[in-house]
Every structure is written in structure tokens, then in C-alpha cells.
Short mmCIF file of C-alpha atoms and ligand atoms in Angstrom, two decimals:
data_model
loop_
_atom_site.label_atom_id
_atom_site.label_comp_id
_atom_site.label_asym_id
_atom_site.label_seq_id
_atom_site.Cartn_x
_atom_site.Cartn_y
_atom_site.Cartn_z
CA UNK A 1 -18.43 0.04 15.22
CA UNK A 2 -15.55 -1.05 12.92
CA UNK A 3 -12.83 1.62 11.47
CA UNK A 4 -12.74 0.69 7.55
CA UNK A 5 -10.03 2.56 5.55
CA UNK A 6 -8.54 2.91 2.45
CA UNK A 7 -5.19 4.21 2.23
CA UNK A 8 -4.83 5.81 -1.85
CA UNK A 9 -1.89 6.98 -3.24
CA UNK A 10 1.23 6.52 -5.61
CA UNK A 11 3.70 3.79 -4.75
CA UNK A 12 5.96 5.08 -2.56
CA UNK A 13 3.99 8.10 -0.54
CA UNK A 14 3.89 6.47 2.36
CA UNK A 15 0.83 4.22 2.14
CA UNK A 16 3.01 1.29 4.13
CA UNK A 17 4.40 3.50 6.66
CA UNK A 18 1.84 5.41 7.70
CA UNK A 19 -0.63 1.86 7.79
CA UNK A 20 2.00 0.47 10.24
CA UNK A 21 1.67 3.14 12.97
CA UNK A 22 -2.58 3.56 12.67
CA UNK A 23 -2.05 -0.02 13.50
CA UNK A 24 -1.33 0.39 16.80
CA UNK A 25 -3.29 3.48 17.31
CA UNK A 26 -6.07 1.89 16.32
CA UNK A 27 -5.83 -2.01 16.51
CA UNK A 28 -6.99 -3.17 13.55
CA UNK A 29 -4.70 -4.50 10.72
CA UNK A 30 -2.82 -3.34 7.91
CA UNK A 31 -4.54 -5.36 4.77
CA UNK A 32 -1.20 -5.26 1.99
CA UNK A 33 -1.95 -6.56 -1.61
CA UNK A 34 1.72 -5.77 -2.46
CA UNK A 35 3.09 -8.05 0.90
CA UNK A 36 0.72 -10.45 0.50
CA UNK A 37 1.89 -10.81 -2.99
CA UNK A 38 5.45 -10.84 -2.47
CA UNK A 39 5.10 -13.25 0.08
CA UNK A 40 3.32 -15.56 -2.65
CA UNK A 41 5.72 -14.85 -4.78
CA UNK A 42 8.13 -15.92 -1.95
CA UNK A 43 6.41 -18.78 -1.83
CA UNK A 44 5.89 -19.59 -5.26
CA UNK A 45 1.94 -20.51 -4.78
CA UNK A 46 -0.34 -20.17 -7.92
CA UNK A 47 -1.17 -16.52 -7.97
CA UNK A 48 2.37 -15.73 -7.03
CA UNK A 49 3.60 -17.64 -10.04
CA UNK A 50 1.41 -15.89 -11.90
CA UNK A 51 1.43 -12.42 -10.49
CA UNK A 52 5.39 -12.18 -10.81
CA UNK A 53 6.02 -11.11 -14.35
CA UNK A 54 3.28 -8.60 -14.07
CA UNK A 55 5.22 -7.02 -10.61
CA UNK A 56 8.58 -7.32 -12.15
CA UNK A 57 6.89 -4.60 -15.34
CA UNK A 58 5.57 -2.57 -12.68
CA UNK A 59 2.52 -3.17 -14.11
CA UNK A 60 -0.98 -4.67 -11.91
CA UNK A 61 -1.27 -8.14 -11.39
CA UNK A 62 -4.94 -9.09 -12.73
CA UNK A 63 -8.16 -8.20 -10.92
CA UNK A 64 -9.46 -11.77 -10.24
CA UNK A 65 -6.27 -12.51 -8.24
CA UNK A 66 -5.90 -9.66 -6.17
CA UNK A 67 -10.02 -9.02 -5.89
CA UNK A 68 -9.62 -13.06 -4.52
CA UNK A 69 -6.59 -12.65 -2.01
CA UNK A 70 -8.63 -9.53 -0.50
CA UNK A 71 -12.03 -11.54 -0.03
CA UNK A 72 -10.29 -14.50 1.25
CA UNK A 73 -8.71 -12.07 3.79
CA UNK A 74 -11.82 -10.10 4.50
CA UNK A 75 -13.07 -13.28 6.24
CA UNK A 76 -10.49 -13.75 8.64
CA UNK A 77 -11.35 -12.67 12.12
CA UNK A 78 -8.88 -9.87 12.76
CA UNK A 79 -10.70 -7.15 10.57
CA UNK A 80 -14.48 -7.08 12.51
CA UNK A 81 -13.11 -4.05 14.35
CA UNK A 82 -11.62 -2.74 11.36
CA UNK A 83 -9.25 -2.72 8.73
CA UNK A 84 -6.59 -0.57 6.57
CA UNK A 85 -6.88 -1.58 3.31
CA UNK A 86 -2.82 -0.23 1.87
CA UNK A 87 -2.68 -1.16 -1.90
CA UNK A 88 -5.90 -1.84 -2.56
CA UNK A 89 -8.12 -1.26 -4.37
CA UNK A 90 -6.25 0.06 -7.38
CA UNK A 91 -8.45 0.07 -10.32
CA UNK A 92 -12.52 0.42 -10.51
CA UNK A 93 -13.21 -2.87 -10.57
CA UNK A 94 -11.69 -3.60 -7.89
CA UNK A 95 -13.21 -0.88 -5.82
CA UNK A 96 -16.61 -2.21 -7.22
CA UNK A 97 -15.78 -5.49 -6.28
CA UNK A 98 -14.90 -4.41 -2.35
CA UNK A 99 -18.21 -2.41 -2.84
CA UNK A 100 -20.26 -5.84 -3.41
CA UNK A 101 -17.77 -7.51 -0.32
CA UNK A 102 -18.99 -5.41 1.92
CA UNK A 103 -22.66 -4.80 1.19
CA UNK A 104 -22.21 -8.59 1.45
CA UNK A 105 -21.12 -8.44 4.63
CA UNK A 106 -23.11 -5.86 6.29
CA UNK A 107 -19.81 -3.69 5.99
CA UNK A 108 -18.91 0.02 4.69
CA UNK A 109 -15.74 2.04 4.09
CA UNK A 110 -15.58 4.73 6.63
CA UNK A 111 -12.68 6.90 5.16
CA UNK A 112 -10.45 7.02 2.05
CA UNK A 113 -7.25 8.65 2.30
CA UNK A 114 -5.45 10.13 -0.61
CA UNK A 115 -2.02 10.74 -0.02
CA UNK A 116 -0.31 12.95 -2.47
CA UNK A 117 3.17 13.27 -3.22
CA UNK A 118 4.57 15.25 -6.42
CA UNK A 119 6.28 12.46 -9.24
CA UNK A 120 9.65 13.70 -8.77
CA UNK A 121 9.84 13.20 -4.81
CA UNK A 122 7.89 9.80 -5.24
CA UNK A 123 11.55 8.77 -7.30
CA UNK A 124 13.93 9.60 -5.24
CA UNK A 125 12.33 8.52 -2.20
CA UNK A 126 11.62 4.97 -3.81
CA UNK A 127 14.81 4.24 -5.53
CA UNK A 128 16.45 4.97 -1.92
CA UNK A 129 14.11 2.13 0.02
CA UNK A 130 15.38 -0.83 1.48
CA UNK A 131 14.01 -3.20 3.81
CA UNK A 132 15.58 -5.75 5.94
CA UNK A 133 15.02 -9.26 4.75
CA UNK A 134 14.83 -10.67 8.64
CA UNK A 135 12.70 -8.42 10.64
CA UNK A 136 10.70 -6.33 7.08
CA UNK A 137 11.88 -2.78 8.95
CA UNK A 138 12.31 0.01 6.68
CA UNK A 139 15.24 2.37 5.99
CA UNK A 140 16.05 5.04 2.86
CA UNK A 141 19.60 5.56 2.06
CA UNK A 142 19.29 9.52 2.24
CA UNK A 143 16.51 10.21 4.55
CA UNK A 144 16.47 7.24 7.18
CA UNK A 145 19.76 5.63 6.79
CA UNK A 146 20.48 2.19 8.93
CA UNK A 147 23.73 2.95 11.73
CA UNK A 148 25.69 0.59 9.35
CA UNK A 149 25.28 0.35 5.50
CA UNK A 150 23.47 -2.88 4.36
CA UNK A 151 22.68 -3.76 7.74
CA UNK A 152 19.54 -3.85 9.75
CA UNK A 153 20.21 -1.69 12.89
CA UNK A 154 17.11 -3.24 15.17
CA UNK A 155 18.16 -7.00 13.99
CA UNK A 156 20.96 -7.09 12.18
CA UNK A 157 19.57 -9.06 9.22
CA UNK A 158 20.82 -8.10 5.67
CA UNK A 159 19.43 -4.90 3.91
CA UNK A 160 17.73 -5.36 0.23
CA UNK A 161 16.23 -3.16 -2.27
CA UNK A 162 12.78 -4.27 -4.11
CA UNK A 163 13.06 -5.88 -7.33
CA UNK A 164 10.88 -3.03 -8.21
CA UNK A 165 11.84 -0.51 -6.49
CA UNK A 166 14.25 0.33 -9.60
CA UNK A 167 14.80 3.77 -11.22
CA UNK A 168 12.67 1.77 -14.58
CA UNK A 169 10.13 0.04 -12.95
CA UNK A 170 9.35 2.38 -10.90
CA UNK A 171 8.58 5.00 -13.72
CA UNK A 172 6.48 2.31 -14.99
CA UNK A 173 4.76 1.74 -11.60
CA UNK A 174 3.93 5.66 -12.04
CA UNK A 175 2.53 5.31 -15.63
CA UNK A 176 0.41 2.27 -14.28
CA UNK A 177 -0.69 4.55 -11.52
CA UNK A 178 -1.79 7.50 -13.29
CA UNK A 179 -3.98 5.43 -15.56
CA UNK A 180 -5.32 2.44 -13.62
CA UNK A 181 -5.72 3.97 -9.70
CA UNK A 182 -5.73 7.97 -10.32
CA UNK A 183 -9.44 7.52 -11.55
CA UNK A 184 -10.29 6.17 -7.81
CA UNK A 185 -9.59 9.62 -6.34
CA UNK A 186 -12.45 10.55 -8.63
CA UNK A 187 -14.73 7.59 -7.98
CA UNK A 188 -14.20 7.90 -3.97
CA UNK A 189 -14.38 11.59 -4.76
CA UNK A 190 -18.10 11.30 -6.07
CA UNK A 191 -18.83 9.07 -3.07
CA UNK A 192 -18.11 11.61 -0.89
CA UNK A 193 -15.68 9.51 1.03
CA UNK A 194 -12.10 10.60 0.19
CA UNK A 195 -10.01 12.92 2.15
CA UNK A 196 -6.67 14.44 0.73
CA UNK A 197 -3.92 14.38 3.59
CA UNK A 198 -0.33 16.15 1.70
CA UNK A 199 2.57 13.23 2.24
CA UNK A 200 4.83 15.42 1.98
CA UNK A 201 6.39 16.31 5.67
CA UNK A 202 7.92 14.17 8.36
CA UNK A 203 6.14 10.45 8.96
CA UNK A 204 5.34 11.82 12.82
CA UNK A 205 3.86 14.63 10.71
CA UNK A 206 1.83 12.90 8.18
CA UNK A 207 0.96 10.59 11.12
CA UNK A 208 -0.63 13.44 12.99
CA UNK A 209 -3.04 14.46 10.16
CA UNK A 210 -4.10 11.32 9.52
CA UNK A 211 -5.08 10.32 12.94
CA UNK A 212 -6.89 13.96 13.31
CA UNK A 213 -8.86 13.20 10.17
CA UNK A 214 -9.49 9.59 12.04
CA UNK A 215 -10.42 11.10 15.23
CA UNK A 216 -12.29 14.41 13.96
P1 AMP B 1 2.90 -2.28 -3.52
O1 AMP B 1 3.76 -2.94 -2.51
O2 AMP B 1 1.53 -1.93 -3.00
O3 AMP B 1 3.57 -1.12 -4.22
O4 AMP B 1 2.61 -3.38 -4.67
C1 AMP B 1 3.68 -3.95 -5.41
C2 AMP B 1 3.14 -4.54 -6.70
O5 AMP B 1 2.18 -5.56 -6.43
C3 AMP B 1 2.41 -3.57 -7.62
O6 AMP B 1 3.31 -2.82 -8.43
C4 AMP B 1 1.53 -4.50 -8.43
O7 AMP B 1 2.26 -5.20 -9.42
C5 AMP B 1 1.12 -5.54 -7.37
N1 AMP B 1 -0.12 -5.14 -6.68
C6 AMP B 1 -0.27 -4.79 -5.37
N2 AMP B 1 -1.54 -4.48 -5.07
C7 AMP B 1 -2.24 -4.63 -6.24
C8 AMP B 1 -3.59 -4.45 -6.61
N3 AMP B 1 -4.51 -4.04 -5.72
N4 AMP B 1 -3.94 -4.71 -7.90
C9 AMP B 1 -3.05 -5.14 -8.81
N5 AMP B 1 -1.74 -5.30 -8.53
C10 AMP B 1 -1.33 -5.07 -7.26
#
């Protein structure tokens, strides 16, 4: 039997973080819209040509593009024991669509995690974020600082912020939350699928609830 989860929240509560370590406990990958977007972008493919200008607003890059980059990523063969879907979906039609995906596939969701963190915390904590452009390891300025500023302490690569992981866009990224993804709490809700886990706390913390909830 396969694991399928959905990891719901804000930007910036932890939805990356938290996807990395179930990765491990659980072997089954971490499924990112957002990285597999920036890496597009990176790359400057189609979709990441187009998706840029809507990333750089904080706003959501259309449906058909992200609803396409998760179905071509369904298929690969890394997700049959499972998956952690971190990013997506983010607005109804994109849950419906993931609905139809796996009915197609004789799939289901197994758990939705909400992760809730109060506005004000979600700020600080994102504005603080950077992530080494070598080895993609984490740090925050305040709460997780690297040995040496700018510097990556496991591979010494260079430290960068986001593009939007700004003060602006991530206000925006809020806005664009509260009225595009905050309806899914209510639509997993009705389900009966989703389960609230409180982000605020210590990662090890968090970490623990969630893989109780997992395991219970
Ligand atoms: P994230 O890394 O998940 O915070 O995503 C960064 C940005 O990528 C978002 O602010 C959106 O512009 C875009 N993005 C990521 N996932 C989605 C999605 N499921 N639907 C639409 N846009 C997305």
C-alpha cells in the first residue's frame, strides 16, 4: 500500500522542511511545484518562461501548467510506494484535477496535512530564508544561522535569498494564499481527509507530530 500525502499550508510554515525529513522516514519522494518550477525557470523551458512573471508577483502560475508538471511527474516510477505532494495542489481545480489523476490511476490521497502558522511569524521567518545555491540546504538568518555569513557550512557554496522571498512579495504570496489555497482546508475538510498539525515549535518537534499522525 502506497503513503499519498498532501502537505497544506502558507508559504513558509514549513511545508519544504518537514517533506525533506518524511522522506527518509518513509521513502517515498518529496513532489515540489515551487522547485520544479524554479528549476524551469532555471532552465528557461516553456512553462518556466511563462510561469516567471507570475512567481516574481507572488501570485500562482496558471492551473494547466502546474496541473501538467504534476501528471507528468505522477508517472514516473518513484511515487508507486508513495508520494508527498509539498505545494500542491493550491487552488480547487487543481485538487479536482489530482482527484481525476488518481481515480485514473487506481490511486487515493491517504492524508492531508494542514500546517498552520499565524501571518506575522510566516514574515519573519520567510524574509530570513536562504538557501545555498550548490548543495539547496537551508539556513534562516535568526533562527538557523550558517557558521559563516553568506556561506554554506555543509558545502561551502554561496548563500542566496529567493527572488520571492521579499518583505513585498511575500505579503502578496499571503494575499494569494488566503484566497486561492485557504478554501482547500475546507474542501479536504469536507472529505474528511485533512489533519491540522500547529507549525509552530521546533522542526524535530513538528517532525514528531507529523510522523505520529503518519504512523497512528
Ligand atoms: P513554493 O516554493 O511552493 O512557495 O512556490 C513558489 C511559487 O511557485 C509560488 O509563489 C507560485 O508562484 C508558484 N507555484 C508553486 N506551486 C504552485 C501551484 N501548485 N500552483 C500555482 N503556482 C504554484
Amino acid at each position: 500500500m502506497g503513503l499519498n500525502i498532501i502537505l497544506l499550508g502558507p508559504p513558509g510554515a514549513g511545508k519544504g522542511t518537514q517533506a525533506k525529513l518524511l522522506i527518509d522516514r518513509f521513502g517515498i519522494p518529496q513532489i515540489s511545484t515551487g522547485d520544479i518550477l524554479r528549476a524551469a525557470v532555471k532552465d528557461r523551458t516553456s512553462s518556466g518562461i511563462r510561469a516567471k512573471k507570475f512567481m516574481d508577483d507572488g501570485a500562482l502560475v496558471p492551473d494547466d501548467i502546474v496541473i501538467s508538471i504534476i501528471s507528468d511527474r505522477l508517472k514516473m516510477s518513484d511515487s508507486v510506494n508513495g508520494f508527498i505532494l509539498d505545494g500542491f495542489p493550491r487552488t480547487v481545480a487543481q485538487a479536482d484535477a489530482l482527484s481525476t489523476m488518481l481515480d485514473d490511476s487506481g490511486k487515493s490521497i491517504d492524508h492531508v496535512i494542514s500546517i498552520t502558522v499565524d501571518y506575522d511569524e510566516l514574515i519573519k521567518r520567510v524574509i530570513g530564508r536562504l538557501t545555498c545555491k550548490s548543495c539547496g540546504r537551508g539556513y534562516h538568518i535568526v533562527f538557523d544561522p550558517p557558521s559563516v555569513p553568506g556561506v554554506c557550512t555543509l558545502c561551502s557554496g554561496e548563500l542566496c535569498q529567493r527572488d520571492d522571498d521579499r518583505e513585498d512579495t511575500m505579503r502578496a504570496r499571503l494575499l494569494t494564499y488566503e484566497s486561492q489555497t485557504a478554501p482547500l482546508i475546507a474542501y479536504y475538510s469536507s472529505l474528511g481527509f485533512l489533519r491540522p498539525v500547529d507549525g509552530l515549535g521546533s522542526i524535530q518537534e513538528i517532525n514528531g507530530a507529523l510522523v505520529s499522525l503518519l504512523e497512528g
